[in-house]
């Protein structure tokens, strides 16, 4: 009798356990929401979509805002499906994180306003204003000799990333201390200053090319800077000192996109 009673108790416990498991599984599934945004399907949790009260998505989930359904029964929102990934990432992370080179700030700001996410809208607009300000500012890089400031080159451009690209390349090569390259140098925000600068003499070497081939003399560095700029979509606005009659002999180059 005791064994039978024990078996029945075990069976009841298993049934209760399975019942609780089913309820938890059911609750988890109902917490998942599938959205069809402009033909793109996104699956996320209910708590993510309702993170910001009074937002468009929170209104849909809680029934305040009517939303149509697609043929499969998913919420359908007629907005930019590709940009919605950034909306969803903002809801998940609580901050604006965009991929490098993102250029659709104006469109994203419109999407943020549609979804009634004021915090996101302000973050996008702030980012956009900073980029606009940066694009108007001309940045420069000066490569010079600490003993003779006349020996050197200044590169001006309205795109900080272009200046940073050339600067990082020169610093990288300098640290490698290749044959013929100055070993002692200092770097500030806009200046690379060598203790003993490379003069335009036979046998002196400078490396800038991405394939690590040698570039000889300061004059060749100017040509390499121009070629790099053209590949990146910039144009040579002017040689800032044309009195010497040639770009090769000028002390500065100015690029603009």
CSV table of C-alpha atoms in Angstrom, one decimal:
chain,number,residue,atom,x,y,z
A,1,UNK,CA,0.0,0.0,0.0
A,2,UNK,CA,2.8,2.4,0.8
A,3,UNK,CA,4.5,1.7,-2.6
A,4,UNK,CA,1.3,2.4,-4.5
A,5,UNK,CA,0.8,5.6,-2.5
A,6,UNK,CA,4.3,6.7,-3.2
A,7,UNK,CA,3.9,6.0,-7.0
A,8,UNK,CA,0.7,8.0,-7.1
A,9,UNK,CA,2.4,10.9,-5.3
A,10,UNK,CA,5.3,10.8,-7.8
A,11,UNK,CA,2.9,10.8,-10.8
A,12,UNK,CA,1.0,13.8,-9.3
A,13,UNK,CA,4.3,15.6,-8.8
A,14,UNK,CA,5.3,14.9,-12.4
A,15,UNK,CA,2.0,16.2,-13.7
A,16,UNK,CA,2.2,19.3,-11.7
A,17,UNK,CA,5.8,19.9,-12.8
A,18,UNK,CA,4.8,19.4,-16.5
A,19,UNK,CA,1.8,21.7,-16.0
A,20,UNK,CA,4.0,24.4,-14.6
A,21,UNK,CA,6.5,23.9,-17.3
A,22,UNK,CA,3.8,24.3,-20.0
A,23,UNK,CA,2.5,27.4,-18.3
A,24,UNK,CA,6.0,29.0,-18.3
A,25,UNK,CA,6.6,28.0,-21.9
A,26,UNK,CA,3.2,29.5,-22.8
A,27,UNK,CA,4.0,32.7,-21.0
A,28,UNK,CA,7.4,32.9,-22.7
A,29,UNK,CA,5.9,32.4,-26.2
A,30,UNK,CA,3.2,35.1,-25.6
A,31,UNK,CA,5.9,37.5,-24.5
A,32,UNK,CA,7.5,37.2,-28.0
A,33,UNK,CA,6.2,39.7,-30.6
A,34,UNK,CA,6.7,39.5,-34.4
A,35,UNK,CA,6.5,42.8,-36.3
A,36,UNK,CA,6.4,43.2,-40.0
A,37,UNK,CA,8.0,46.5,-40.7
A,38,UNK,CA,7.9,47.4,-44.4
A,39,UNK,CA,8.3,43.7,-45.3
A,40,UNK,CA,11.0,42.9,-42.8
A,41,UNK,CA,10.2,40.6,-39.9
A,42,UNK,CA,11.5,41.4,-36.5
A,43,UNK,CA,11.0,39.1,-33.4
A,44,UNK,CA,11.5,40.7,-30.0
A,45,UNK,CA,10.1,40.6,-26.5
A,46,UNK,CA,7.0,42.5,-25.3
A,47,UNK,CA,9.0,44.2,-22.6
A,48,UNK,CA,11.4,45.7,-25.2
A,49,UNK,CA,8.6,47.2,-27.3
A,50,UNK,CA,6.9,48.7,-24.2
A,51,UNK,CA,10.1,50.1,-22.7
A,52,UNK,CA,9.1,53.7,-23.4
A,53,UNK,CA,5.6,54.7,-22.2
A,54,UNK,CA,3.4,56.7,-24.7
A,55,UNK,CA,5.6,55.5,-27.6
A,56,UNK,CA,3.9,54.2,-30.8
A,57,UNK,CA,5.1,50.7,-30.2
A,58,UNK,CA,4.0,50.7,-26.6
A,59,UNK,CA,0.5,51.9,-27.7
A,60,UNK,CA,0.2,49.1,-30.2
A,61,UNK,CA,1.2,46.3,-27.8
A,62,UNK,CA,-1.1,47.7,-25.0
A,63,UNK,CA,-4.0,48.3,-27.4
A,64,UNK,CA,-4.1,52.1,-27.3
A,65,UNK,CA,-3.2,52.3,-31.0
A,66,UNK,CA,-4.9,50.2,-33.7
A,67,UNK,CA,-2.5,48.4,-36.0
A,68,UNK,CA,-3.3,46.3,-39.1
A,69,UNK,CA,-2.1,42.7,-39.4
A,70,UNK,CA,-0.4,41.0,-42.3
A,71,UNK,CA,-1.5,37.7,-43.9
A,72,UNK,CA,0.4,35.7,-41.2
A,73,UNK,CA,-1.2,37.6,-38.3
A,74,UNK,CA,1.8,39.8,-37.5
A,75,UNK,CA,1.6,43.5,-36.7
A,76,UNK,CA,2.2,45.4,-39.9
A,77,UNK,CA,3.9,48.8,-39.7
A,78,UNK,CA,4.3,50.6,-43.0
A,79,UNK,CA,7.7,52.2,-42.3
A,80,UNK,CA,11.4,51.7,-43.4
A,81,UNK,CA,12.2,48.1,-42.6
A,82,UNK,CA,15.9,48.4,-42.8
A,83,UNK,CA,16.1,51.5,-40.5
A,84,UNK,CA,13.9,49.8,-38.0
A,85,UNK,CA,16.9,47.7,-36.8
A,86,UNK,CA,18.3,50.9,-35.3
A,87,UNK,CA,15.0,51.7,-33.6
A,88,UNK,CA,14.9,48.2,-32.1
A,89,UNK,CA,18.6,48.3,-31.0
A,90,UNK,CA,17.9,51.6,-29.3
A,91,UNK,CA,15.0,50.0,-27.4
A,92,UNK,CA,17.3,47.1,-26.4
A,93,UNK,CA,20.4,49.0,-25.5
A,94,UNK,CA,18.9,52.3,-24.2
A,95,UNK,CA,21.5,54.3,-26.3
A,96,UNK,CA,22.1,55.2,-29.9
A,97,UNK,CA,24.7,52.9,-31.5
A,98,UNK,CA,25.1,53.2,-35.2
A,99,UNK,CA,27.6,51.5,-37.6
A,100,UNK,CA,30.7,53.3,-38.8
A,101,UNK,CA,30.0,55.5,-41.8
A,102,UNK,CA,26.2,55.7,-41.2
A,103,UNK,CA,24.8,58.6,-43.3
A,104,UNK,CA,21.0,58.4,-42.9
A,105,UNK,CA,20.7,60.6,-39.9
A,106,UNK,CA,17.8,62.6,-41.4
A,107,UNK,CA,15.8,59.5,-42.3
A,108,UNK,CA,16.4,57.9,-38.9
A,109,UNK,CA,15.3,61.1,-37.1
A,110,UNK,CA,12.0,60.9,-39.1
A,111,UNK,CA,11.5,57.3,-38.0
A,112,UNK,CA,12.2,58.2,-34.4
A,113,UNK,CA,9.6,60.9,-34.5
A,114,UNK,CA,7.1,58.5,-36.1
A,115,UNK,CA,7.6,55.9,-33.4
A,116,UNK,CA,7.3,58.8,-30.8
A,117,UNK,CA,10.7,58.1,-29.3
A,118,UNK,CA,11.7,61.6,-28.2
A,119,UNK,CA,14.9,60.5,-26.5
A,120,UNK,CA,16.1,58.7,-29.7
A,121,UNK,CA,15.0,61.7,-31.9
A,122,UNK,CA,17.1,64.1,-29.8
A,123,UNK,CA,20.1,61.7,-29.9
A,124,UNK,CA,20.0,61.4,-33.7
A,125,UNK,CA,19.6,65.1,-34.2
A,126,UNK,CA,22.6,65.8,-31.8
A,127,UNK,CA,24.7,63.3,-33.7
A,128,UNK,CA,23.7,64.9,-37.0
A,129,UNK,CA,24.6,68.4,-35.8
A,130,UNK,CA,28.0,67.3,-34.7
A,131,UNK,CA,28.7,65.7,-38.0
A,132,UNK,CA,27.6,68.8,-39.9
A,133,UNK,CA,29.8,70.9,-37.7
A,134,UNK,CA,32.8,68.6,-38.2
A,135,UNK,CA,32.3,68.6,-42.0
A,136,UNK,CA,32.5,72.4,-42.0
A,137,UNK,CA,35.7,72.5,-40.0
A,138,UNK,CA,39.0,72.2,-41.8
A,139,UNK,CA,41.4,69.8,-40.1
A,140,UNK,CA,45.0,69.6,-40.9
A,141,UNK,CA,48.1,67.4,-40.5
A,142,UNK,CA,51.6,68.9,-40.3
A,143,UNK,CA,54.6,66.7,-40.9
A,144,UNK,CA,57.7,68.7,-39.9
A,145,UNK,CA,61.3,68.7,-38.7
A,146,UNK,CA,61.8,70.0,-35.2
A,147,UNK,CA,65.1,71.7,-36.3
A,148,UNK,CA,63.9,73.1,-39.6
A,149,UNK,CA,60.2,74.0,-39.9
A,150,UNK,CA,60.7,74.7,-43.6
A,151,UNK,CA,61.2,71.0,-44.2
A,152,UNK,CA,57.8,69.5,-44.1
A,153,UNK,CA,54.3,69.2,-45.5
A,154,UNK,CA,50.8,70.4,-44.4
A,155,UNK,CA,47.7,68.5,-45.5
A,156,UNK,CA,44.4,70.3,-45.1
A,157,UNK,CA,41.0,68.6,-45.4
A,158,UNK,CA,37.4,69.1,-44.3
A,159,UNK,CA,37.0,65.4,-43.3
A,160,UNK,CA,38.8,64.4,-40.0
A,161,UNK,CA,38.7,60.7,-40.9
A,162,UNK,CA,40.9,61.4,-44.0
A,163,UNK,CA,43.5,63.2,-41.9
A,164,UNK,CA,43.3,60.4,-39.3
A,165,UNK,CA,43.9,57.8,-42.0
A,166,UNK,CA,47.1,59.4,-43.3
A,167,UNK,CA,48.3,60.2,-39.8
A,168,UNK,CA,47.8,56.7,-38.5
A,169,UNK,CA,49.6,55.3,-41.5
A,170,UNK,CA,52.7,57.5,-41.1
A,171,UNK,CA,52.8,56.8,-37.3
A,172,UNK,CA,52.5,53.0,-37.9
A,173,UNK,CA,55.4,53.0,-40.4
A,174,UNK,CA,57.5,55.3,-38.1
A,175,UNK,CA,57.1,52.8,-35.2
A,176,UNK,CA,58.2,50.0,-37.4
A,177,UNK,CA,61.6,51.8,-37.9
A,178,UNK,CA,62.1,50.6,-41.4
A,179,UNK,CA,65.5,51.2,-43.1
A,180,UNK,CA,66.0,54.9,-43.8
A,181,UNK,CA,63.0,56.0,-41.7
A,182,UNK,CA,63.5,58.4,-38.8
A,183,UNK,CA,63.3,56.6,-35.5
A,184,UNK,CA,62.7,59.5,-33.2
A,185,UNK,CA,59.5,61.5,-33.5
A,186,UNK,CA,56.7,63.0,-31.5
A,187,UNK,CA,53.0,63.1,-32.2
A,188,UNK,CA,50.3,65.6,-31.1
A,189,UNK,CA,46.7,66.0,-32.3
A,190,UNK,CA,47.7,67.5,-35.6
A,191,UNK,CA,51.5,67.4,-35.9
A,192,UNK,CA,54.0,64.7,-36.5
A,193,UNK,CA,57.4,66.1,-35.7
A,194,UNK,CA,60.6,64.2,-36.5
A,195,UNK,CA,63.9,64.9,-34.7
A,196,UNK,CA,65.7,64.4,-37.9
A,197,UNK,CA,63.5,64.8,-40.9
A,198,UNK,CA,63.9,63.0,-44.2
A,199,UNK,CA,65.6,65.3,-46.7
A,200,UNK,CA,65.1,64.9,-50.5
A,201,UNK,CA,68.2,62.9,-51.0
A,202,UNK,CA,68.9,59.7,-52.9
A,203,UNK,CA,68.3,56.6,-50.8
A,204,UNK,CA,66.0,58.2,-48.3
A,205,UNK,CA,62.7,56.3,-47.8
A,206,UNK,CA,59.2,56.9,-46.6
A,207,UNK,CA,56.3,54.4,-46.6
A,208,UNK,CA,52.7,55.4,-47.0
A,209,UNK,CA,51.2,52.9,-49.4
A,210,UNK,CA,48.9,50.2,-48.0
A,211,UNK,CA,50.8,47.4,-49.7
A,212,UNK,CA,53.9,48.5,-47.8
A,213,UNK,CA,55.9,49.3,-50.9
A,214,UNK,CA,58.5,52.1,-50.4
A,215,UNK,CA,57.8,55.7,-51.1
A,216,UNK,CA,60.9,57.8,-51.7
A,217,UNK,CA,61.3,61.4,-50.6
A,218,UNK,CA,58.8,64.0,-49.4
A,219,UNK,CA,57.8,64.9,-52.9
A,220,UNK,CA,56.5,61.4,-53.5
A,221,UNK,CA,54.6,61.6,-50.2
A,222,UNK,CA,52.7,64.5,-51.6
A,223,UNK,CA,51.7,62.4,-54.7
A,224,UNK,CA,50.7,59.5,-52.5
A,225,UNK,CA,48.5,61.8,-50.3
A,226,UNK,CA,46.8,63.1,-53.5
A,227,UNK,CA,46.2,59.6,-54.8
A,228,UNK,CA,44.8,58.4,-51.5
A,229,UNK,CA,42.5,61.4,-51.4
A,230,UNK,CA,41.2,60.8,-54.9
A,231,UNK,CA,40.5,57.1,-54.1
A,232,UNK,CA,38.5,58.3,-51.1
A,233,UNK,CA,36.4,60.6,-53.3
A,234,UNK,CA,38.2,63.9,-52.4
A,235,UNK,CA,39.5,66.4,-54.9
A,236,UNK,CA,42.5,68.7,-54.6
A,237,UNK,CA,41.0,72.1,-54.1
A,238,UNK,CA,44.3,74.0,-54.5
A,239,UNK,CA,47.9,73.9,-53.7
A,240,UNK,CA,48.0,76.5,-50.9
A,241,UNK,CA,51.4,77.8,-52.0
A,242,UNK,CA,51.5,77.9,-55.8
A,243,UNK,CA,54.3,80.5,-55.8
A,244,UNK,CA,56.9,77.8,-56.4
A,245,UNK,CA,55.1,76.8,-59.7
A,246,UNK,CA,54.3,73.1,-59.0
A,247,UNK,CA,52.3,71.0,-56.6
A,248,UNK,CA,55.4,69.0,-56.0
A,249,UNK,CA,57.2,72.0,-54.7
A,250,UNK,CA,54.4,73.4,-52.6
A,251,UNK,CA,54.4,73.2,-48.8
A,252,UNK,CA,50.7,72.4,-48.4
A,253,UNK,CA,47.8,70.6,-50.0
A,254,UNK,CA,44.1,71.3,-49.5
A,255,UNK,CA,41.5,68.5,-50.1
A,256,UNK,CA,37.7,68.8,-50.1
A,257,UNK,CA,34.8,66.4,-50.8
